[in-house]
Amino acid sequence: MKHHSHAEPSTLRRFLASEAAGGVVLMASAALALALANSPWAEAYRSLLATPMAGHSTLHWINDGLMAVFFLLVGLEIKRELLDGHLRHWSARVLPGVGALGGMLVPALIYVYFNASSPEATRGWAIPSATDIAFALGVLALLGDRVPGALKVFLTALAILDDLGAIVIIAVFYAGDPAAPPMLGAGVTLFLLLGLNLFEVKFLTPYLLLGVALWHFVQLSGVHATLAGVLLAVMIPLRLSGPDEDEHTPLHRLENALGPFVAFVVLPLFGFANAGVALGGGDLGAAAGAPILLGVALGLFLGKQAGVFAAVALAIGTRVASRPPKTGWAQLYGVSVLCGVGFTMSLFIGQIAFEADEGAMRATKIGVLVGSAASIALGSLVLLLAARRAAAHPLTHS
């Protein structure tokens, strides 16, 4: 463990760089999908996503297959950060933890306020509760050194805990009713994975082969297949006994291998497949009046910034936690606004909540795009103004 103090900062820097660059690519793929869906090639775009492949559509393979790999990486990152990274100490978890909690509760309340009269629409209550770490860090990357490094670490920690909350929400509220025989198969597979972990098997191949079997059983059970990725991540060993093994464990190797693939292939494909929504004609008029759209857009834009900033300010004001070093209140507020960028996880939860309702899903997509775009615009403006003020008054910036 003694060399972690040297290796961890470089790991975190690589993580931030990968997420930030991936966020820029994700923005471009979402913009391309939006452009195609509102162009003469809109029908070709929809046909491409509906193309059958091995019994399922292309869209299904992206949302249920490739996104399982995304959830595997998220699970690995959460496990590493909580057990061996920046969040391994309770003191480091408090501020991003309360921020994440406030940032999940207030958007959900705003959504329910607009949709309480419809039990079907209320199913989407968790849609505005998620922060998109790749998108948000992509925005911070574009702002460059105008944002203190401590603020980027804070946003990363908050988004990781936010992802943990989203995984719990999906597992508890959106998992579906599992079928017994496939769940038995999933249980046996998990038992075998646990055996590999306890015997400290170093090779990744048996874990991954059993992971594919686990995904298959979870898919057949009726529970959303992406949760198999999280379950597999829990079973990948973070530490191995013996000297000089810490940085070469299966978890570190798998996380490093998956990072670029998820950032530059999985998430851009998901954005391309799910961000395309027609903004013209009657479709927009129908969606624009939908309480779902208002709940999602205002939940992300108003709910996220209010929930995160109020919770963080309360924690700092009561001295439960301290402010990140070299950051001002305006910068904390700007990052709180950026937490309203809920693209990937928000769209994903929307797909689960409204799988068979095209109108509700259309309203969700427009709401996510509007709420996220407004959060990017205001958050970037606040951070730019705060950086300019800090440069002009370096001694008073605190």
Short mmCIF file of C-alpha atoms in Angstrom, two decimals:
data_model
loop_
_atom_site.label_atom_id
_atom_site.label_comp_id
_atom_site.label_asym_id
_atom_site.label_seq_id
_atom_site.Cartn_x
_atom_site.Cartn_y
_atom_site.Cartn_z
CA MET A 1 0.00 0.00 0.00
CA LYS A 2 2.92 2.34 0.58
CA HIS A 3 3.31 3.33 -3.07
CA HIS A 4 -0.35 4.33 -3.42
CA SER A 5 0.43 7.89 -2.46
CA HIS A 6 2.55 8.19 -5.58
CA ALA A 7 0.35 6.23 -7.98
CA GLU A 8 -3.08 7.53 -6.99
CA PRO A 9 -2.74 11.16 -8.18
CA SER A 10 -1.61 10.03 -11.64
CA THR A 11 -4.49 7.54 -11.75
CA LEU A 12 -6.93 10.31 -10.85
CA ARG A 13 -5.42 12.64 -13.44
CA ARG A 14 -5.74 9.94 -16.11
CA PHE A 15 -9.33 9.34 -15.01
CA LEU A 16 -10.18 13.04 -15.23
CA ALA A 17 -8.50 13.36 -18.61
CA SER A 18 -10.28 10.31 -20.01
CA GLU A 19 -13.70 11.36 -18.70
CA ALA A 20 -13.22 14.93 -19.93
CA ALA A 21 -12.16 13.94 -23.43
CA GLY A 22 -14.93 11.36 -23.56
CA GLY A 23 -17.40 14.03 -22.51
CA VAL A 24 -16.46 16.19 -25.49
CA VAL A 25 -16.95 13.20 -27.83
CA LEU A 26 -20.28 12.44 -26.12
CA MET A 27 -21.44 16.02 -26.74
CA ALA A 28 -20.54 15.69 -30.42
CA SER A 29 -22.38 12.36 -30.81
CA ALA A 30 -25.50 13.76 -29.13
CA ALA A 31 -25.40 16.82 -31.37
CA LEU A 32 -25.04 14.59 -34.45
CA ALA A 33 -28.04 12.49 -33.39
CA LEU A 34 -30.14 15.61 -32.84
CA ALA A 35 -29.12 16.98 -36.24
CA LEU A 36 -29.93 13.71 -38.04
CA ALA A 37 -33.32 13.37 -36.32
CA ASN A 38 -34.26 16.82 -37.64
CA SER A 39 -32.87 16.38 -41.16
CA PRO A 40 -33.95 14.67 -44.40
CA TRP A 41 -32.02 11.61 -43.12
CA ALA A 42 -34.28 11.22 -40.06
CA GLU A 43 -35.95 8.08 -41.40
CA ALA A 44 -32.58 6.47 -42.20
CA TYR A 45 -31.44 7.30 -38.65
CA ARG A 46 -34.49 5.60 -37.12
CA SER A 47 -34.16 2.61 -39.46
CA LEU A 48 -30.53 2.14 -38.48
CA LEU A 49 -31.46 1.94 -34.79
CA ALA A 50 -34.29 -0.50 -35.57
CA THR A 51 -32.08 -2.82 -37.64
CA PRO A 52 -32.34 -6.36 -36.20
CA MET A 53 -29.17 -8.05 -34.95
CA ALA A 54 -29.25 -11.57 -33.46
CA GLY A 55 -32.89 -11.28 -32.48
CA HIS A 56 -32.76 -7.75 -31.08
CA SER A 57 -32.64 -4.24 -32.55
CA THR A 58 -29.42 -2.23 -32.71
CA LEU A 59 -30.90 0.14 -30.13
CA HIS A 60 -31.54 -2.77 -27.74
CA TRP A 61 -27.97 -4.05 -28.04
CA ILE A 62 -26.64 -0.56 -27.27
CA ASN A 63 -28.96 0.09 -24.31
CA ASP A 64 -28.89 -3.40 -22.77
CA GLY A 65 -25.59 -4.81 -24.04
CA LEU A 66 -22.99 -2.06 -24.36
CA MET A 67 -24.41 -0.15 -21.40
CA ALA A 68 -23.72 -3.20 -19.22
CA VAL A 69 -20.04 -2.52 -19.96
CA PHE A 70 -20.58 1.12 -18.90
CA PHE A 71 -22.13 -0.04 -15.62
CA LEU A 72 -19.25 -2.47 -15.13
CA LEU A 73 -16.79 0.44 -15.38
CA VAL A 74 -18.94 2.60 -13.08
CA GLY A 75 -19.00 -0.23 -10.54
CA LEU A 76 -15.22 -0.63 -10.74
CA GLU A 77 -14.68 3.12 -10.26
CA ILE A 78 -17.05 3.26 -7.28
CA LYS A 79 -15.40 0.24 -5.63
CA ARG A 80 -11.88 1.61 -6.14
CA GLU A 81 -12.74 5.13 -4.95
CA LEU A 82 -14.60 3.93 -1.84
CA LEU A 83 -12.04 1.32 -0.78
CA ASP A 84 -8.72 2.63 -2.05
CA GLY A 85 -9.12 6.07 -3.63
CA HIS A 86 -10.08 9.65 -2.82
CA LEU A 87 -13.28 8.53 -1.03
CA ARG A 88 -11.70 5.86 1.17
CA HIS A 89 -11.91 8.14 4.26
CA TRP A 90 -15.26 9.20 5.69
CA SER A 91 -14.07 12.81 5.95
CA ALA A 92 -13.61 12.93 2.16
CA ARG A 93 -17.07 11.43 1.56
CA VAL A 94 -19.11 13.89 3.62
CA LEU A 95 -19.24 16.98 1.36
CA PRO A 96 -19.75 15.19 -2.00
CA GLY A 97 -22.06 12.73 -0.23
CA VAL A 98 -24.47 15.34 1.13
CA GLY A 99 -24.25 17.20 -2.18
CA ALA A 100 -25.19 14.05 -4.09
CA LEU A 101 -28.06 13.33 -1.70
CA GLY A 102 -29.49 16.84 -1.98
CA GLY A 103 -28.98 16.74 -5.73
CA MET A 104 -31.06 13.57 -6.01
CA LEU A 105 -33.88 14.49 -3.61
CA VAL A 106 -34.85 17.98 -4.83
CA PRO A 107 -35.06 17.13 -8.58
CA ALA A 108 -37.22 14.09 -7.75
CA LEU A 109 -39.58 16.29 -5.71
CA ILE A 110 -39.85 18.82 -8.54
CA TYR A 111 -40.62 16.06 -11.04
CA VAL A 112 -43.30 14.54 -8.79
CA TYR A 113 -44.84 18.00 -8.26
CA PHE A 114 -45.54 18.28 -12.00
CA ASN A 115 -46.56 14.64 -12.50
CA ALA A 116 -48.33 13.60 -9.28
CA SER A 117 -51.71 13.29 -11.03
CA SER A 118 -50.47 10.54 -13.39
CA PRO A 119 -49.23 7.21 -11.95
CA GLU A 120 -47.70 6.33 -15.34
CA ALA A 121 -45.76 9.60 -15.55
CA THR A 122 -44.69 9.39 -11.89
CA ARG A 123 -42.63 6.31 -12.80
CA GLY A 124 -40.04 8.70 -14.18
CA TRP A 125 -39.39 10.45 -10.86
CA ALA A 126 -35.70 9.46 -10.82
CA ILE A 127 -34.91 10.77 -14.34
CA PRO A 128 -33.64 14.24 -13.26
CA SER A 129 -31.81 12.86 -10.20
CA ALA A 130 -28.63 11.76 -12.03
CA THR A 131 -25.48 13.70 -12.95
CA ASP A 132 -23.57 12.82 -16.12
CA ILE A 133 -19.93 12.69 -15.02
CA ALA A 134 -18.52 12.51 -18.57
CA PHE A 135 -20.55 15.50 -19.81
CA ALA A 136 -19.88 17.62 -16.70
CA LEU A 137 -16.13 16.93 -16.73
CA GLY A 138 -16.11 17.58 -20.47
CA VAL A 139 -17.45 21.08 -19.76
CA LEU A 140 -14.80 21.61 -17.06
CA ALA A 141 -12.14 20.46 -19.53
CA LEU A 142 -13.26 23.14 -22.00
CA LEU A 143 -12.97 25.74 -19.21
CA GLY A 144 -9.37 24.60 -18.60
CA ASP A 145 -7.34 26.05 -15.73
CA ARG A 146 -10.06 28.58 -14.91
CA VAL A 147 -11.45 25.86 -12.61
CA PRO A 148 -9.35 24.82 -9.56
CA GLY A 149 -8.23 21.20 -9.48
CA ALA A 150 -9.91 20.69 -6.09
CA LEU A 151 -13.24 21.59 -7.65
CA LYS A 152 -12.80 18.97 -10.37
CA VAL A 153 -12.00 16.35 -7.73
CA PHE A 154 -15.10 17.43 -5.78
CA LEU A 155 -17.32 17.13 -8.87
CA THR A 156 -15.83 13.72 -9.69
CA ALA A 157 -16.46 12.46 -6.15
CA LEU A 158 -20.02 13.85 -6.13
CA ALA A 159 -20.80 12.28 -9.51
CA ILE A 160 -19.39 8.91 -8.42
CA LEU A 161 -21.60 8.90 -5.31
CA ASP A 162 -24.47 10.12 -7.48
CA ASP A 163 -23.90 7.13 -9.79
CA LEU A 164 -23.98 4.85 -6.74
CA GLY A 165 -27.33 6.35 -5.78
CA ALA A 166 -28.65 5.90 -9.32
CA ILE A 167 -27.60 2.24 -9.33
CA VAL A 168 -29.45 1.67 -6.04
CA ILE A 169 -32.54 3.42 -7.44
CA ILE A 170 -32.51 1.29 -10.61
CA ALA A 171 -32.04 -1.91 -8.61
CA VAL A 172 -34.79 -1.11 -6.08
CA PHE A 173 -37.40 0.73 -8.15
CA TYR A 174 -36.87 -0.29 -11.79
CA ALA A 175 -35.52 -3.84 -11.67
CA GLY A 176 -38.81 -5.55 -12.55
CA ASP A 177 -40.19 -8.87 -11.27
CA PRO A 178 -37.47 -11.51 -11.63
CA ALA A 179 -38.20 -14.97 -13.04
CA ALA A 180 -37.01 -17.71 -10.68
CA PRO A 181 -35.01 -20.14 -12.93
CA PRO A 182 -32.77 -17.47 -14.53
CA MET A 183 -32.24 -15.85 -11.13
CA LEU A 184 -31.06 -19.22 -9.83
CA GLY A 185 -28.57 -19.34 -12.69
CA ALA A 186 -27.45 -15.79 -11.83
CA GLY A 187 -27.03 -16.81 -8.20
CA VAL A 188 -24.85 -19.79 -9.10
CA THR A 189 -22.75 -17.58 -11.39
CA LEU A 190 -22.27 -15.03 -8.59
CA PHE A 191 -21.21 -17.83 -6.25
CA LEU A 192 -18.56 -18.93 -8.77
CA LEU A 193 -17.37 -15.31 -9.15
CA LEU A 194 -17.13 -15.02 -5.38
CA GLY A 195 -14.99 -18.16 -5.37
CA LEU A 196 -12.61 -16.63 -7.92
CA ASN A 197 -12.39 -13.51 -5.75
CA LEU A 198 -11.75 -15.39 -2.50
CA PHE A 199 -9.05 -17.52 -4.13
CA GLU A 200 -7.50 -14.35 -5.58
CA VAL A 201 -7.53 -15.54 -9.17
CA LYS A 202 -5.46 -12.94 -11.03
CA PHE A 203 -6.49 -13.70 -14.60
CA LEU A 204 -9.38 -11.62 -15.96
CA THR A 205 -10.63 -14.18 -18.50
CA PRO A 206 -12.60 -16.40 -16.07
CA TYR A 207 -14.23 -13.33 -14.49
CA LEU A 208 -15.26 -11.99 -17.90
CA LEU A 209 -16.59 -15.34 -19.14
CA LEU A 210 -18.68 -15.72 -16.02
CA GLY A 211 -19.70 -12.07 -16.43
CA VAL A 212 -21.16 -12.84 -19.87
CA ALA A 213 -23.09 -15.76 -18.34
CA LEU A 214 -24.29 -13.48 -15.54
CA TRP A 215 -25.50 -10.89 -18.08
CA HIS A 216 -27.37 -13.63 -19.96
CA PHE A 217 -29.14 -14.93 -16.85
CA VAL A 218 -30.03 -11.43 -15.62
CA GLN A 219 -31.38 -10.57 -19.09
CA LEU A 220 -33.59 -13.68 -19.10
CA SER A 221 -34.81 -13.00 -15.55
CA GLY A 222 -36.55 -9.76 -16.44
CA VAL A 223 -34.23 -7.64 -14.27
CA HIS A 224 -32.46 -4.96 -16.31
CA ALA A 225 -29.37 -6.59 -17.76
CA THR A 226 -27.03 -3.66 -17.09
CA LEU A 227 -27.12 -4.43 -13.37
CA ALA A 228 -25.05 -7.52 -14.21
CA GLY A 229 -22.17 -5.14 -14.90
CA VAL A 230 -22.35 -3.72 -11.38
CA LEU A 231 -22.58 -7.18 -9.80
CA LEU A 232 -19.53 -8.31 -11.78
CA ALA A 233 -17.58 -5.23 -10.66
CA VAL A 234 -18.23 -6.08 -7.01
CA MET A 235 -16.58 -9.47 -7.56
CA ILE A 236 -13.41 -8.22 -9.28
CA PRO A 237 -10.54 -8.21 -6.70
CA LEU A 238 -9.17 -4.80 -5.77
CA ARG A 239 -6.29 -6.14 -3.70
CA LEU A 240 -4.10 -9.24 -3.86
CA SER A 241 -1.94 -10.56 -1.07
CA GLY A 242 1.78 -10.51 -1.59
CA PRO A 243 4.28 -7.72 -2.32
CA ASP A 244 4.00 -5.21 -5.18
CA GLU A 245 0.58 -6.43 -6.32
CA ASP A 246 -1.57 -3.40 -5.51
CA GLU A 247 -1.25 -1.61 -8.86
CA HIS A 248 -1.62 -4.77 -10.98
CA THR A 249 -4.76 -6.31 -9.53
CA PRO A 250 -7.58 -7.49 -11.80
CA LEU A 251 -9.67 -4.40 -10.91
CA HIS A 252 -6.96 -1.91 -11.85
CA ARG A 253 -6.17 -3.73 -15.10
CA LEU A 254 -9.81 -4.07 -16.13
CA GLU A 255 -10.61 -0.45 -15.25
CA ASN A 256 -7.65 0.83 -17.26
CA ALA A 257 -8.61 -1.36 -20.23
CA LEU A 258 -12.29 -0.42 -20.21
CA GLY A 259 -11.87 3.34 -19.63
CA PRO A 260 -11.05 4.40 -23.21
CA PHE A 261 -13.53 1.91 -24.73
CA VAL A 262 -16.41 3.23 -22.62
CA ALA A 263 -15.43 6.89 -23.02
CA PHE A 264 -14.91 6.81 -26.79
CA VAL A 265 -17.17 3.97 -27.98
CA VAL A 266 -19.93 2.99 -25.52
CA LEU A 267 -21.06 6.42 -24.34
CA PRO A 268 -20.89 8.13 -27.75
CA LEU A 269 -22.92 5.25 -29.26
CA PHE A 270 -25.46 5.56 -26.44
CA GLY A 271 -25.67 9.32 -27.00
CA PHE A 272 -26.05 8.85 -30.74
CA ALA A 273 -28.78 6.22 -30.29
CA ASN A 274 -30.81 8.07 -27.65
CA ALA A 275 -30.40 11.83 -28.15
CA GLY A 276 -32.10 11.94 -31.56
CA VAL A 277 -35.53 13.53 -31.11
CA ALA A 278 -37.60 15.44 -33.66
CA LEU A 279 -38.02 19.06 -32.58
CA GLY A 280 -40.42 20.20 -35.31
CA GLY A 281 -44.12 19.94 -36.06
CA GLY A 282 -46.81 18.53 -33.82
CA ASP A 283 -44.44 16.23 -31.95
CA LEU A 284 -42.76 19.18 -30.27
CA GLY A 285 -46.06 20.85 -29.53
CA ALA A 286 -47.39 17.69 -27.87
CA ALA A 287 -44.21 17.11 -25.88
CA ALA A 288 -43.75 20.76 -24.90
CA GLY A 289 -47.00 20.73 -22.95
CA ALA A 290 -46.20 17.50 -21.16
CA PRO A 291 -45.67 17.63 -17.40
CA ILE A 292 -42.95 15.03 -17.95
CA LEU A 293 -40.92 17.53 -19.97
CA LEU A 294 -41.33 20.25 -17.32
CA GLY A 295 -40.51 17.84 -14.51
CA VAL A 296 -37.34 16.61 -16.20
CA ALA A 297 -36.09 19.99 -17.49
CA LEU A 298 -36.78 21.96 -14.30
CA GLY A 299 -35.70 19.05 -12.13
CA LEU A 300 -32.30 19.03 -13.80
CA PHE A 301 -31.82 22.78 -14.16
CA LEU A 302 -33.40 24.12 -10.95
CA GLY A 303 -33.58 21.02 -8.76
CA LYS A 304 -29.98 19.91 -9.16
CA GLN A 305 -28.39 23.28 -8.46
CA ALA A 306 -30.72 24.00 -5.54
CA GLY A 307 -30.33 20.54 -3.99
CA VAL A 308 -26.55 20.28 -4.37
CA PHE A 309 -25.70 23.86 -3.36
CA ALA A 310 -28.11 23.99 -0.40
CA ALA A 311 -26.85 20.65 0.97
CA VAL A 312 -23.18 21.63 0.48
CA ALA A 313 -23.69 25.09 2.01
CA LEU A 314 -25.48 23.55 5.01
CA ALA A 315 -22.68 21.03 5.55
CA ILE A 316 -19.98 23.72 5.34
CA GLY A 317 -21.99 26.22 7.42
CA THR A 318 -22.50 23.71 10.24
CA ARG A 319 -18.84 22.63 10.00
CA VAL A 320 -19.80 19.07 9.22
CA ALA A 321 -17.49 19.40 6.21
CA SER A 322 -15.01 21.97 4.90
CA ARG A 323 -14.94 23.78 1.59
CA PRO A 324 -12.56 22.37 -1.07
CA PRO A 325 -9.24 24.26 -0.91
CA LYS A 326 -8.77 27.37 -3.09
CA THR A 327 -12.44 27.48 -4.09
CA GLY A 328 -15.00 30.24 -3.57
CA TRP A 329 -18.75 30.11 -3.04
CA ALA A 330 -19.40 31.24 -6.59
CA GLN A 331 -17.31 28.37 -7.94
CA LEU A 332 -19.16 25.88 -5.74
CA TYR A 333 -22.43 27.26 -7.06
CA GLY A 334 -21.19 26.96 -10.65
CA VAL A 335 -20.30 23.31 -10.13
CA SER A 336 -23.69 22.76 -8.47
CA VAL A 337 -25.35 24.09 -11.62
CA LEU A 338 -23.21 21.78 -13.80
CA CYS A 339 -24.58 18.84 -11.81
CA GLY A 340 -27.80 19.47 -13.75
CA VAL A 341 -26.17 17.89 -16.80
CA GLY A 342 -27.93 14.54 -16.50
CA PHE A 343 -27.58 13.20 -20.01
CA THR A 344 -26.48 9.54 -19.97
CA MET A 345 -27.98 8.24 -16.73
CA SER A 346 -31.14 10.37 -17.09
CA LEU A 347 -31.85 9.03 -20.57
CA PHE A 348 -31.06 5.53 -19.38
CA ILE A 349 -33.53 5.72 -16.48
CA GLY A 350 -36.07 7.22 -18.88
CA GLN A 351 -35.66 4.24 -21.21
CA ILE A 352 -36.44 1.87 -18.32
CA ALA A 353 -39.32 3.94 -16.92
CA PHE A 354 -41.07 4.61 -20.26
CA GLU A 355 -39.89 1.70 -22.41
CA ALA A 356 -43.25 1.22 -24.16
CA ASP A 357 -44.42 4.87 -24.20
CA GLU A 358 -42.99 6.79 -27.15
CA GLY A 359 -44.68 10.06 -26.19
CA ALA A 360 -43.32 9.98 -22.65
CA MET A 361 -39.85 9.06 -23.91
CA ARG A 362 -39.94 11.93 -26.42
CA ALA A 363 -40.86 14.37 -23.64
CA THR A 364 -38.08 12.89 -21.49
CA LYS A 365 -35.46 13.36 -24.22
CA ILE A 366 -36.44 16.97 -24.87
CA GLY A 367 -36.53 17.66 -21.12
CA VAL A 368 -33.06 16.14 -20.63
CA LEU A 369 -31.63 18.12 -23.55
CA VAL A 370 -33.18 21.41 -22.41
CA GLY A 371 -32.30 20.96 -18.74
CA SER A 372 -28.74 19.81 -19.50
CA ALA A 373 -28.11 22.59 -22.05
CA ALA A 374 -29.37 25.26 -19.63
CA SER A 375 -27.17 23.81 -16.87
CA ILE A 376 -24.11 23.85 -19.14
CA ALA A 377 -24.76 27.46 -20.19
CA LEU A 378 -25.37 28.89 -16.70
CA GLY A 379 -22.75 26.72 -14.97
CA SER A 380 -20.06 27.71 -17.49
CA LEU A 381 -20.98 31.40 -17.21
CA VAL A 382 -20.84 31.34 -13.40
CA LEU A 383 -17.47 29.55 -13.38
CA LEU A 384 -16.01 31.94 -15.98
CA LEU A 385 -17.15 35.01 -14.03
CA ALA A 386 -15.86 33.49 -10.79
CA ALA A 387 -12.46 32.80 -12.38
CA ARG A 388 -12.28 36.38 -13.70
CA ARG A 389 -13.16 37.76 -10.26
CA ALA A 390 -10.59 35.49 -8.57
CA ALA A 391 -7.90 36.68 -10.99
CA ALA A 392 -8.76 40.32 -10.34
CA HIS A 393 -8.94 39.96 -6.55
CA PRO A 394 -6.66 37.05 -5.59
CA LEU A 395 -6.37 38.05 -1.93
CA THR A 396 -10.10 38.34 -1.32
CA HIS A 397 -10.97 35.11 -3.10
CA SER A 398 -11.92 32.63 -0.42
#
